[in-house]
Coordinates of C-alpha atoms in Angstrom, one line a residue:
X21 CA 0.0 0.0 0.0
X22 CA 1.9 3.4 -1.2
X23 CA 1.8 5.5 2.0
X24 CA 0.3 8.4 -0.6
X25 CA -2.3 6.4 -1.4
X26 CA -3.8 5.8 2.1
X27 CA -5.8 8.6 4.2
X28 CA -3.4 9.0 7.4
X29 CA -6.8 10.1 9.6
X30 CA -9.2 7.3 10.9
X31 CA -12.6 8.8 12.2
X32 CA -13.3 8.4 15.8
X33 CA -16.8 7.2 14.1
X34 CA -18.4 6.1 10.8
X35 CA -21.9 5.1 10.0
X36 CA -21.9 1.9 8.1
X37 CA -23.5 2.2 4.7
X38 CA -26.5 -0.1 4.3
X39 CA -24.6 -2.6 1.9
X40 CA -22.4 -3.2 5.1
X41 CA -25.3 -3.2 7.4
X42 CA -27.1 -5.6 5.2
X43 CA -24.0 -8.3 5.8
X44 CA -24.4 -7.8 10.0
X45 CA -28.4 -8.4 9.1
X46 CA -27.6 -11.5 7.4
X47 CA -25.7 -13.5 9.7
X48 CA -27.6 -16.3 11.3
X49 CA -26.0 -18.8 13.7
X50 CA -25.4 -21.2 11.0
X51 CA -24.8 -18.5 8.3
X52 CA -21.2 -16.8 9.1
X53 CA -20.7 -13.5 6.9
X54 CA -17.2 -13.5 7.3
X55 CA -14.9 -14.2 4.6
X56 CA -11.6 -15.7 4.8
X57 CA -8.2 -17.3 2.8
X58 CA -5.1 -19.4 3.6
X59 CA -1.5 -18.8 2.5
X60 CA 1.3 -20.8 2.8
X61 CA 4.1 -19.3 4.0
X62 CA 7.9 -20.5 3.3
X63 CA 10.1 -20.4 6.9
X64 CA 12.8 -18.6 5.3
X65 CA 13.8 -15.8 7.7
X66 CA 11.9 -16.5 9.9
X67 CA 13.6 -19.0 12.0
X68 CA 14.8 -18.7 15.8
X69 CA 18.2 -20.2 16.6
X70 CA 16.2 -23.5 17.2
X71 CA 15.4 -23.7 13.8
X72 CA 11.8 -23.5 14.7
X73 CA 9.3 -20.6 13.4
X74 CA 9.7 -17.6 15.1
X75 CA 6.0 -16.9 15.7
X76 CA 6.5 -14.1 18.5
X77 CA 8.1 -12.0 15.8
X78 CA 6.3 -12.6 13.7
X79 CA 3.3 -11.8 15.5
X80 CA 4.8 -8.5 16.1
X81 CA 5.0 -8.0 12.5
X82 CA 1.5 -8.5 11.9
X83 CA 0.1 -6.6 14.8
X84 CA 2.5 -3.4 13.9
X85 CA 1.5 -3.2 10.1
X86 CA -2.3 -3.7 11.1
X87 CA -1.9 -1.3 12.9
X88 CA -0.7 1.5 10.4
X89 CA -4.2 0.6 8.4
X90 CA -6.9 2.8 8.8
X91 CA -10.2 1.4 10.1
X92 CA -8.5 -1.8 11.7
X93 CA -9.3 -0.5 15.1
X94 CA -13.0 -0.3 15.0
X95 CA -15.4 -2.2 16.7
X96 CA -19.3 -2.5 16.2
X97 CA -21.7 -0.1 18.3
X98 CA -25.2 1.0 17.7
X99 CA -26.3 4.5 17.2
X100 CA -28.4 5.9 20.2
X101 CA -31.7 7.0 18.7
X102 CA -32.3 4.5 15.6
X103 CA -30.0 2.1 16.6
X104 CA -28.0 2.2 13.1
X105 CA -24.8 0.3 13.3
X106 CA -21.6 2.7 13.8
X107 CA -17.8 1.6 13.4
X108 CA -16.1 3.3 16.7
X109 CA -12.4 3.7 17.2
X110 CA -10.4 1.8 19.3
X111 CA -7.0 3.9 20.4
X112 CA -6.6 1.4 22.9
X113 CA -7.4 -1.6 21.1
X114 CA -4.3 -4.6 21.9
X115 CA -3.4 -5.4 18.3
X116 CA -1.5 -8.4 20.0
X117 CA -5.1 -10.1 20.4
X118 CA -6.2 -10.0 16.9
X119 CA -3.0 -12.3 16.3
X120 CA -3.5 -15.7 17.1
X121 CA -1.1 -18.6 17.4
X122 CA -2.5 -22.3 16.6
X123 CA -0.9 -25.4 17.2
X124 CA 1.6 -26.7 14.8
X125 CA 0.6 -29.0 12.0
X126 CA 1.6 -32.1 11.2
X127 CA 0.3 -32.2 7.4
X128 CA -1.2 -30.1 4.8
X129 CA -4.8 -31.7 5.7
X130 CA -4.3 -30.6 9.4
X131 CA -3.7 -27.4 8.3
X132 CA -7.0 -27.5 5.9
X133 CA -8.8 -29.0 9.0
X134 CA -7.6 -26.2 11.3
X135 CA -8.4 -23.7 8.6
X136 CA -12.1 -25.0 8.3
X137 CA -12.8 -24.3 11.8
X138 CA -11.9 -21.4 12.2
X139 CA -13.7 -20.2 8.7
X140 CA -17.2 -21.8 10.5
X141 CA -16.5 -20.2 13.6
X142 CA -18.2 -16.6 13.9
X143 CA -16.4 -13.5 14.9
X144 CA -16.9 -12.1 18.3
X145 CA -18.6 -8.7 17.9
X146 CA -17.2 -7.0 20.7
X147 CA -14.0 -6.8 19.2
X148 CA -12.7 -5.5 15.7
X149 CA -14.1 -8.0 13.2
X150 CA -11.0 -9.4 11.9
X151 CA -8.4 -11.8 12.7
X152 CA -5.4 -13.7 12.0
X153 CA -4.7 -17.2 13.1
X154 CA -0.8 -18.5 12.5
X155 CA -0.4 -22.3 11.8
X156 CA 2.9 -23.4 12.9
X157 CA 4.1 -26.4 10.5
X158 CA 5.8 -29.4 12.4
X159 CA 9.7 -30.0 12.8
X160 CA 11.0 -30.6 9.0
X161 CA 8.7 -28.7 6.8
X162 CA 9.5 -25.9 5.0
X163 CA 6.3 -23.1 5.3
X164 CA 3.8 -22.4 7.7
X165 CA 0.7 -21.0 7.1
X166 CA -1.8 -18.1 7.6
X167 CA -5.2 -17.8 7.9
X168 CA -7.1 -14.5 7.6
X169 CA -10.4 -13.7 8.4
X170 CA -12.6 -10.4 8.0
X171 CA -16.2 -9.6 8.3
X172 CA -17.9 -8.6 5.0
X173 CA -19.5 -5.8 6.8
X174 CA -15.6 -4.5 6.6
X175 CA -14.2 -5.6 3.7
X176 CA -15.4 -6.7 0.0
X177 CA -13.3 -9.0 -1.9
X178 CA -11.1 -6.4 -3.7
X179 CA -10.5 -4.8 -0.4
X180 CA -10.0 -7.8 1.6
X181 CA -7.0 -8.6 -1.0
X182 CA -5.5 -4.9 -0.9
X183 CA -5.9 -5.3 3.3
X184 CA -4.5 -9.0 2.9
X185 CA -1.1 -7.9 1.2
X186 CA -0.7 -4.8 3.7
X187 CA -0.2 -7.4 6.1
X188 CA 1.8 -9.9 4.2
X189 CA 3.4 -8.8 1.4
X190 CA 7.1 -7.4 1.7
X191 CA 6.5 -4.7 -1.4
X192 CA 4.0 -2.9 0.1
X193 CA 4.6 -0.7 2.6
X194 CA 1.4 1.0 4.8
X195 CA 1.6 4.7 6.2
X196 CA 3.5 5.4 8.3
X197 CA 1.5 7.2 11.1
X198 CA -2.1 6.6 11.5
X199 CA -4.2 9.9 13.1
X200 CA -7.2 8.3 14.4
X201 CA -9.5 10.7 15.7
X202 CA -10.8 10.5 19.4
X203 CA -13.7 8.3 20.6
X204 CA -16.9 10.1 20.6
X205 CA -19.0 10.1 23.6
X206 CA -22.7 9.2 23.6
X207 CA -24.0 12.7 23.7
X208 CA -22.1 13.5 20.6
X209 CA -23.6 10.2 18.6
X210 CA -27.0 11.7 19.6
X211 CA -26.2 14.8 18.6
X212 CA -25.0 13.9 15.0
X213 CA -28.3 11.0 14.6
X214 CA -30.6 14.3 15.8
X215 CA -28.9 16.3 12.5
X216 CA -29.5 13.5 10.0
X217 CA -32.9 13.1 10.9
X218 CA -33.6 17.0 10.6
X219 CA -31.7 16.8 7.3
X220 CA -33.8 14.2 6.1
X221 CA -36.7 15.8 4.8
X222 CA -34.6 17.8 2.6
X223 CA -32.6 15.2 0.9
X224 CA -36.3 14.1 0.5
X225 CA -37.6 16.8 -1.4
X226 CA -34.3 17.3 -3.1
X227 CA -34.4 13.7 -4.2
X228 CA -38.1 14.3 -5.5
X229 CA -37.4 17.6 -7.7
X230 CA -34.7 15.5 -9.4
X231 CA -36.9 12.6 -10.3
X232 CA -39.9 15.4 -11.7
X233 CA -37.7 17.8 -13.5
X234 CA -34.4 15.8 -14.6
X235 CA -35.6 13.3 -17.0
X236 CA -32.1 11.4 -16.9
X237 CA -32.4 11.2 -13.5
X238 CA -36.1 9.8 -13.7
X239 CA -35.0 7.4 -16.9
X240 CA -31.8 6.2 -14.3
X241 CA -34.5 5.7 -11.6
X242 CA -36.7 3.4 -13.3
X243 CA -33.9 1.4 -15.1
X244 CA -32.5 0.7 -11.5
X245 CA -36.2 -0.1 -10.0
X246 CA -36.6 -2.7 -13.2
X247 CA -33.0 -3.7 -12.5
X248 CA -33.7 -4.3 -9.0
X249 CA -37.6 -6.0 -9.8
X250 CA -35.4 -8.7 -12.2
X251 CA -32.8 -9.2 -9.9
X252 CA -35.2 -10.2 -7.2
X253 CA -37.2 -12.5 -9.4
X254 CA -34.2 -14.2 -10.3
X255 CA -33.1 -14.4 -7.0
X256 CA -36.7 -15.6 -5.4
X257 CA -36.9 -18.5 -8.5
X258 CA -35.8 -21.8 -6.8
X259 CA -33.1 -23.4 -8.1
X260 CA -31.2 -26.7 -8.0
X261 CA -30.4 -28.3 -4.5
X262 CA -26.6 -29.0 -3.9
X263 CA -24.2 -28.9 -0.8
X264 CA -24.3 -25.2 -1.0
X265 CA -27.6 -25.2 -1.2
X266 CA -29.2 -28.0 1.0
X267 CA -32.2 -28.4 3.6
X268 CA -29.5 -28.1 6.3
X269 CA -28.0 -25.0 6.7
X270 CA -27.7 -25.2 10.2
X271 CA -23.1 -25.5 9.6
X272 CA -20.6 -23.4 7.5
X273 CA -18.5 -26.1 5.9
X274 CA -15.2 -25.6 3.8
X275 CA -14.6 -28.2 1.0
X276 CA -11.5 -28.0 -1.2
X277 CA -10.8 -28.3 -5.1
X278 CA -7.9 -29.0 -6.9
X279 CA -8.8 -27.5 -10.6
X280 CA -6.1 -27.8 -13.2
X281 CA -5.8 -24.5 -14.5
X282 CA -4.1 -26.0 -17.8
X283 CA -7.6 -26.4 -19.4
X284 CA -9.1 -23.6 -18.4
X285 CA -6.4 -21.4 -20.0
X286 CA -6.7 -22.8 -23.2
X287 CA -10.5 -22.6 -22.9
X288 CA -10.0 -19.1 -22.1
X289 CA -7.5 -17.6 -25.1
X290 CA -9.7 -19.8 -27.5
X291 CA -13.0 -18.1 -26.4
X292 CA -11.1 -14.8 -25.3
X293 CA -12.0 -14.9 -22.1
X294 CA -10.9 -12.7 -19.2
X295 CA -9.2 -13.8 -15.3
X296 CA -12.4 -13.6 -13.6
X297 CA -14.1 -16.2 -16.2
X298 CA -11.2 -18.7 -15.5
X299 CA -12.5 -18.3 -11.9
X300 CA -16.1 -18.8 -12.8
X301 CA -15.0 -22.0 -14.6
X302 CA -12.9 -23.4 -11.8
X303 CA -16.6 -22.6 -9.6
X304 CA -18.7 -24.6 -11.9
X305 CA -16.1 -27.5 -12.4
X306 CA -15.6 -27.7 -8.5
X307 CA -19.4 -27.8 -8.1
X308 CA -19.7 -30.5 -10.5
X309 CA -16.9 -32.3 -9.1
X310 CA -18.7 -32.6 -5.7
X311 CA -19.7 -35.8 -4.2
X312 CA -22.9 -37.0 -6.0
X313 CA -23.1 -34.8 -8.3
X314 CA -21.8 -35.9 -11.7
X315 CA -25.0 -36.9 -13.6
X316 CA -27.0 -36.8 -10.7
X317 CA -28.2 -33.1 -10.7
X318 CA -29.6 -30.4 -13.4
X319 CA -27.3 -27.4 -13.0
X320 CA -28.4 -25.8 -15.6
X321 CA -30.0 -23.3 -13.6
X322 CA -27.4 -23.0 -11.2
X323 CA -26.2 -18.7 -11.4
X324 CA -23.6 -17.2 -9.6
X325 CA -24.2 -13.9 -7.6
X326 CA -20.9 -12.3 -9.0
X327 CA -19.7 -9.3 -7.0
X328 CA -18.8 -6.0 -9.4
X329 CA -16.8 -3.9 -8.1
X330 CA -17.5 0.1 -8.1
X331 CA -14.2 1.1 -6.3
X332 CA -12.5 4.2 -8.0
X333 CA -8.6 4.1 -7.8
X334 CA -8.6 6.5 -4.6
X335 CA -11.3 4.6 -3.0
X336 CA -9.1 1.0 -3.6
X337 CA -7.8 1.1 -0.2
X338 CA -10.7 1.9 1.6
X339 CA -12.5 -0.7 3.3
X340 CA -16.2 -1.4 3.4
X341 CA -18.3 -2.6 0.7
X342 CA -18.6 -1.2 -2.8
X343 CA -19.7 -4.0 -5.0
X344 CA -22.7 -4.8 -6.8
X345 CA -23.8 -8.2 -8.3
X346 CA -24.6 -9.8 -11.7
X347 CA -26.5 -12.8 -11.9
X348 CA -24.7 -15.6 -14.3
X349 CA -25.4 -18.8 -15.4
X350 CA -23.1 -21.7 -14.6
X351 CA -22.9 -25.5 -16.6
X352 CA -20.6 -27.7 -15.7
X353 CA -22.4 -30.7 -17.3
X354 CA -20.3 -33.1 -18.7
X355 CA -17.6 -30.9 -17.3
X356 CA -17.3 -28.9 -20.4
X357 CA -15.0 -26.3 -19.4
X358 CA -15.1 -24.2 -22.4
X359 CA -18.9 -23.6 -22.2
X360 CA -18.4 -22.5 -18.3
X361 CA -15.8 -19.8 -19.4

């Protein structure tokens, strides 16, 4: 992250948008909104004198460079009239804690197993929603791995990856000095909900002249409400029942692919296709690959909700959400990789 490219003030407050409400609103106890990856790691450099990994330091690391990221300190609280979900600021907030320390692995599958929980685990909303766990391999190997987790309500996918190589990447280097404004008090979050309902009525009426004497703006209206009307009918339809989409959702569970990307990449320069459609084939393939599921299913219908990001370049470091979706089709019958690109 180019320190020029990062605000150096965090606000001592921040109303979420309703896109990162709608994440908190979603969670259920068997529906966790965070989302997470895992990285392996090689130990060179950092080995103690005992040859083992040195996780204290680098613990250290982790905690310091979160720490020069804007908007890592802040924890959930509720605004005092409508009871709107704020981010506060945490000055005093022990970076140390959102580091954690597993147990070493013996194997790759341990670490996959290790992983899984804590991807199925929910976050604990009393502290900053976002963690790191370090997985320790065992005596002999040569990399150790990382697993990150961060609650959508604070990160989309493109900003989850710009957050992920602050931390880990050697390249990029975060600002230097965070300013994070002060903690507000409780008559001041009153104060400021008080203001935005007196504003209301005029971003209202505002709102309203727009739509009666701009006819873009009345033309971009109704494309968005037939937008929205297609999406949701789309999204209401039923459509085929797999392990993602089962009568028992009561569990998060991970299950992991190995796609060969060899395939897809000649798929893709045949048909012309772009990064994100080798992903979308690698989705389809692994959903067909799943146990049961080779000419047992109609997948036809199966769509993906594909995120679309909005982010400008001096919003690409910013976290929150700033994504909209597209509905697409997905058919991995037959496993006929060139159709899913």
């Amino acid at each position: 992250m180019a320190a020029s490219q990062i605000k150096a003030t965090s606000p001592g407050h921040k109303r979420l948008s309703g896109q990162d409400a709608s994440f908190l609103s979603f969670e259920q106890p068997g529906r966790p909104m965070h989302i997470g990856a895992l990285a392996f790691v090689a130990n060179e450099g950092w080995l103690d004198g005992d040859e083992r990994l040195d996780t204290a330091r680098l613990r250290a690391m982790l905690a310091e460079r979160a720490s020069r990221i804007p908007g890592l300190d802040r924890t959930l609280a509720r605004a005092p009239l409508s009871g709107w979900p704020l981010w506060i600021s945490n000055p005093d907030l022990e970076w140390d804690g959102q580091i954690e320390v597993g147990e070493a692995a013996s194997s790759e599958l341990e670490v996959r197993a290790m992983a899984e929980t804590a991807m199925a685990t929910h976050m604990d909303r009393a502290r900053p929603l976002w963690r790191v766990l370090i997985i320790p391999g065992h005596a002999g190997t040569e990399r150790f791995a990382i697993v990150f987790l961060a609650h959508h309500a604070l990160v989309d996918g493109i900003a989850g990856i710009d957050l992920l190589a602050g931390l880990l990447d050697r390249r990029e280097t975060a600002q230097a000095s965070v300013v994070r404004e002060p903690r507000p008090s409780q008559q001041q979050l009153a104060a400021n909900e008080v203001a935005r309902w007196l504003a209301a009525p005029g971003r209202i009426i505002s709102s309203a002249a727009k739509a009666t004497y701009s006819a873009p703006h009345r033309s971009r209206l109704l494309r968005r409400g037939v937008a929205l009307l297609r999406t949701s009918v789309r999204l209401l339809s039923p459509g085929p029942t797999t392990r993602l989409r089962g009568a028992n959702e009561g569990t998060r569970t991970v299950t992991w692919f190995s796609v060969p990307d060899r395939p897809l990449r000649m798929a893709r320069r045949r048909l012309g296709g772009t990064p994100n459609d080798l992903l979308l084939a690698a989705v389809a393939n692994a959903i067909h690959e799943m146990p049961g599921g080779k000419g047992k299913r109609h997948l036809r219908k199966l769509r993906a909700a594909v995120p679309v990001s909005f982010r400008t370049r001096a919003q690409r470091y910013s976290l929150g959400n700033r994504i909209g979706l597209e509905l697409l089709p997905l058919d991995p019958k037959g496993g006929n990789l060139a159709r899913s690109v």
